[in-house]
Amino acid sequence: MNASEIQVEVAPELALFVPHARRVGSHPLAVDGVSTLGHVIESLGVPLTEVGALVVDGRQVPVAHVPADGERVAVRPVTRPQRFPGAPLRFLLDVHLGTLARRLRLLGVDTAYESTDIGDPALAARSAAEQRVLLSRDRGLLRRRELWAGAYVYSTSPDDQLHDVLGRFAPGLRPWTRCTACNGLLKEATKDEVADQLKGGTQKSYDVFAQCAECGRAYWKGAHHRQLEAIVARALAEFA
């Protein structure tokens, strides 16, 4: 019995996931008549979190489609902005994305973050339990079946990471409303309420404060505020 083959063409946006020889044009791929197209695509190295439409001989098919001999498959990237119906848009970031987590929180985006490595099963389980989009650069983690939703973070630069996430998901931005340390909501606070967290210079120089309703951390416009304002201004200018 002759082996069955399909022709697979992966969109340029997804080329980094596949072997170099398959990055341009359509290439033959052996199939067994049993495995789903989703399984076949993952075997190429492409996480299904990054796949939008799967088009077979001009018609769109689900990932459960079982490819037949001679079919031509186009693998397209997700459509931006990407939507996840059924839950408010919120994120879960793995241990390697701490800076991105703090910047998303700075912009008021609901962002859970694990500062220690709790393991892939626990991260996937939390994504499902809380219906959060898991952001990671770990392709294996993004292939876990129990994930509610996930997305690959393409860059190692925090600036580029933030730009990509905001462009891909278009979350609502509410700067200065969340604690960058724990993701809790901020509330106005008096100097007396946060006095135990203030040093002498801060005590004398500042009068406007906010405090996290969850962890109690105090915030004021200190030495790094100008840098944070620049991050917020760039995000609002492009994505608000």
GROMACS .gro file of N, CA, C and O in nm, residues 144-193:
model
  200
  144ARG      N    1  -0.049   2.175   2.561
  144ARG     CA    2  -0.123   2.096   2.660
  144ARG      C    3  -0.273   2.106   2.634
  144ARG      O    4  -0.328   2.216   2.617
  145ARG      N    5  -0.340   1.993   2.635
  145ARG     CA    6  -0.480   1.987   2.595
  145ARG      C    7  -0.573   2.058   2.695
  145ARG      O    8  -0.682   2.100   2.661
  146GLU      N    9  -0.530   2.066   2.824
  146GLU     CA   10  -0.620   2.123   2.924
  146GLU      C   11  -0.622   2.276   2.924
  146GLU      O   12  -0.702   2.337   2.997
  147LEU      N   13  -0.538   2.338   2.845
  147LEU     CA   14  -0.539   2.485   2.835
  147LEU      C   15  -0.676   2.536   2.793
  147LEU      O   16  -0.740   2.480   2.704
  148TRP      N   17  -0.719   2.648   2.856
  148TRP     CA   18  -0.840   2.714   2.807
  148TRP      C   19  -0.809   2.789   2.677
  148TRP      O   20  -0.883   2.779   2.579
  149ALA      N   21  -0.700   2.864   2.677
  149ALA     CA   22  -0.653   2.934   2.558
  149ALA      C   23  -0.507   2.973   2.583
  149ALA      O   24  -0.464   2.985   2.697
  150GLY      N   25  -0.433   2.993   2.477
  150GLY     CA   26  -0.293   3.029   2.493
  150GLY      C   27  -0.242   3.107   2.375
  150GLY      O   28  -0.308   3.118   2.270
  151ALA      N   29  -0.122   3.163   2.390
  151ALA     CA   30  -0.059   3.238   2.282
  151ALA      C   31   0.092   3.237   2.303
  151ALA      O   32   0.141   3.248   2.416
  152TYR      N   33   0.162   3.225   2.194
  152TYR     CA   34   0.308   3.227   2.198
  152TYR      C   35   0.358   3.371   2.201
  152TYR      O   36   0.306   3.457   2.128
  153VAL      N   37   0.455   3.398   2.286
  153VAL     CA   38   0.518   3.530   2.293
  153VAL      C   39   0.641   3.526   2.203
  153VAL      O   40   0.737   3.454   2.233
  154TYR      N   41   0.640   3.603   2.095
  154TYR     CA   42   0.738   3.584   1.988
  154TYR      C   43   0.873   3.649   2.016
  154TYR      O   44   0.974   3.606   1.961
  155SER      N   45   0.878   3.751   2.098
  155SER     CA   46   1.002   3.825   2.118
  155SER      C   47   1.057   3.804   2.259
  155SER      O   48   0.983   3.766   2.351
  156THR      N   49   1.185   3.831   2.277
  156THR     CA   50   1.245   3.833   2.410
  156THR      C   51   1.255   3.975   2.465
  156THR      O   52   1.294   3.994   2.579
  157SER      N   53   1.221   4.076   2.385
  157SER     CA   54   1.226   4.216   2.427
  157SER      C   55   1.094   4.254   2.492
  157SER      O   56   0.987   4.240   2.430
  158PRO      N   57   1.095   4.306   2.616
  158PRO     CA   58   0.969   4.346   2.681
  158PRO      C   59   0.890   4.449   2.600
  158PRO      O   60   0.766   4.443   2.596
  159ASP      N   61   0.958   4.543   2.535
  159ASP     CA   62   0.888   4.642   2.453
  159ASP      C   63   0.813   4.573   2.339
  159ASP      O   64   0.695   4.603   2.314
  160ASP      N   65   0.881   4.482   2.269
  160ASP     CA   66   0.818   4.412   2.158
  160ASP      C   67   0.710   4.317   2.206
  160ASP      O   68   0.607   4.299   2.139
  161GLN      N   69   0.733   4.253   2.320
  161GLN     CA   70   0.632   4.163   2.376
  161GLN      C   71   0.502   4.237   2.404
  161GLN      O   72   0.393   4.191   2.368
  162LEU      N   73   0.513   4.353   2.469
  162LEU     CA   74   0.395   4.431   2.502
  162LEU      C   75   0.323   4.476   2.375
  162LEU      O   76   0.200   4.466   2.365
  163HIS      N   77   0.398   4.524   2.279
  163HIS     CA   78   0.339   4.570   2.153
  163HIS      C   79   0.264   4.456   2.085
  163HIS      O   80   0.152   4.474   2.033
  164ASP      N   81   0.322   4.337   2.084
  164ASP     CA   82   0.261   4.222   2.017
  164ASP      C   83   0.133   4.179   2.089
  164ASP      O   84   0.030   4.153   2.025
  165VAL      N   85   0.136   4.173   2.221
  165VAL     CA   86   0.018   4.129   2.297
  165VAL      C   87  -0.096   4.230   2.281
  165VAL      O   88  -0.212   4.192   2.260
  166LEU      N   89  -0.066   4.358   2.290
  166LEU     CA   90  -0.170   4.460   2.274
  166LEU      C   91  -0.227   4.458   2.133
  166LEU      O   92  -0.348   4.475   2.114
  167GLY      N   93  -0.142   4.437   2.033
  167GLY     CA   94  -0.190   4.432   1.896
  167GLY      C   95  -0.271   4.306   1.867
  167GLY      O   96  -0.369   4.311   1.791
  168ARG      N   97  -0.232   4.195   1.929
  168ARG     CA   98  -0.302   4.069   1.901
  168ARG      C   99  -0.436   4.060   1.969
  168ARG      O  100  -0.533   4.010   1.911
  169PHE      N  101  -0.447   4.111   2.092
  169PHE     CA  102  -0.568   4.089   2.171
  169PHE      C  103  -0.652   4.215   2.194
  169PHE      O  104  -0.768   4.205   2.234
  170ALA      N  105  -0.595   4.333   2.173
  170ALA     CA  106  -0.667   4.459   2.192
  170ALA      C  107  -0.742   4.464   2.324
  170ALA      O  108  -0.864   4.490   2.327
  171PRO      N  109  -0.675   4.439   2.437
  171PRO     CA  110  -0.745   4.445   2.566
  171PRO      C  111  -0.782   4.589   2.601
  171PRO      O  112  -0.717   4.684   2.556
  172GLY      N  113  -0.884   4.606   2.683
  172GLY     CA  114  -0.918   4.739   2.731
  172GLY      C  115  -0.807   4.789   2.823
  172GLY      O  116  -0.758   4.715   2.908
  173LEU      N  117  -0.767   4.914   2.805
  173LEU     CA  118  -0.657   4.971   2.884
  173LEU      C  119  -0.713   5.068   2.987
  173LEU      O  120  -0.787   5.160   2.954
  174ARG      N  121  -0.674   5.046   3.113
  174ARG     CA  122  -0.713   5.134   3.224
  174ARG      C  123  -0.591   5.159   3.310
  174ARG      O  124  -0.576   5.100   3.419
  175PRO      N  125  -0.498   5.243   3.260
  175PRO     CA  126  -0.370   5.262   3.330
  175PRO      C  127  -0.387   5.308   3.474
  175PRO      O  128  -0.484   5.377   3.508
  176TRP      N  129  -0.290   5.268   3.555
  176TRP     CA  130  -0.280   5.311   3.695
  176TRP      C  131  -0.394   5.258   3.782
  176TRP      O  132  -0.425   5.317   3.886
  177THR      N  133  -0.457   5.148   3.744
  177THR     CA  134  -0.567   5.095   3.825
  177THR      C  135  -0.533   4.961   3.891
  177THR      O  136  -0.612   4.913   3.974
  178ARG      N  137  -0.419   4.902   3.857
  178ARG     CA  138  -0.384   4.772   3.914
  178ARG      C  139  -0.246   4.775   3.980
  178ARG      O  140  -0.157   4.849   3.938
  179CYS      N  141  -0.232   4.693   4.079
  179CYS     CA  142  -0.103   4.676   4.148
  179CYS      C  143  -0.009   4.598   4.057
  179CYS      O  144  -0.043   4.489   4.010
  180THR      N  145   0.109   4.653   4.031
  180THR     CA  146   0.204   4.582   3.945
  180THR      C  147   0.267   4.464   4.016
  180THR      O  148   0.328   4.377   3.952
  181ALA      N  149   0.252   4.457   4.148
  181ALA     CA  150   0.311   4.348   4.225
  181ALA      C  151   0.220   4.226   4.234
  181ALA      O  152   0.266   4.112   4.224
  182CYS      N  153   0.087   4.250   4.252
  182CYS     CA  154  -0.001   4.134   4.274
  182CYS      C  155  -0.124   4.131   4.184
  182CYS      O  156  -0.201   4.037   4.189
  183ASN      N  157  -0.148   4.234   4.104
  183ASN     CA  158  -0.262   4.242   4.013
  183ASN      C  159  -0.390   4.290   4.080
  183ASN      O  160  -0.495   4.299   4.017
  184GLY      N  161  -0.384   4.324   4.210
  184GLY     CA  162  -0.502   4.375   4.278
  184GLY      C  163  -0.540   4.514   4.229
  184GLY      O  164  -0.461   4.583   4.165
  185LEU      N  165  -0.660   4.557   4.259
  185LEU     CA  166  -0.707   4.689   4.219
  185LEU      C  167  -0.657   4.795   4.317
  185LEU      O  168  -0.647   4.771   4.438
  186LEU      N  169  -0.625   4.913   4.264
  186LEU     CA  170  -0.575   5.023   4.346
  186LEU      C  171  -0.690   5.114   4.389
  186LEU      O  172  -0.789   5.129   4.318
  187LYS      N  173  -0.673   5.174   4.506
  187LYS     CA  174  -0.767   5.273   4.557
  187LYS      C  175  -0.689   5.392   4.610
  187LYS      O  176  -0.570   5.381   4.643
  188GLU      N  177  -0.754   5.507   4.614
  188GLU     CA  178  -0.689   5.625   4.670
  188GLU      C  179  -0.658   5.601   4.818
  188GLU      O  180  -0.732   5.530   4.888
  189ALA      N  181  -0.548   5.662   4.863
  189ALA     CA  182  -0.509   5.644   5.003
  189ALA      C  183  -0.452   5.775   5.056
  189ALA      O  184  -0.393   5.856   4.982
  190THR      N  185  -0.470   5.797   5.184
  190THR     CA  186  -0.411   5.914   5.248
  190THR      C  187  -0.268   5.882   5.290
  190THR      O  188  -0.228   5.765   5.300
  191LYS      N  189  -0.193   5.987   5.319
  191LYS     CA  190  -0.056   5.967   5.365
  191LYS      C  191  -0.053   5.888   5.496
  191LYS      O  192   0.035   5.803   5.515
  192ASP      N  193  -0.148   5.913   5.581
  192ASP     CA  194  -0.153   5.841   5.708
  192ASP      C  195  -0.175   5.691   5.687
  192ASP      O  196  -0.119   5.608   5.760
  193GLU      N  197  -0.255   5.657   5.588
  193GLU     CA  198  -0.286   5.516   5.564
  193GLU      C  199  -0.166   5.437   5.516
  193GLU      O  200  -0.159   5.315   5.536
   0.00000   0.00000   0.00000
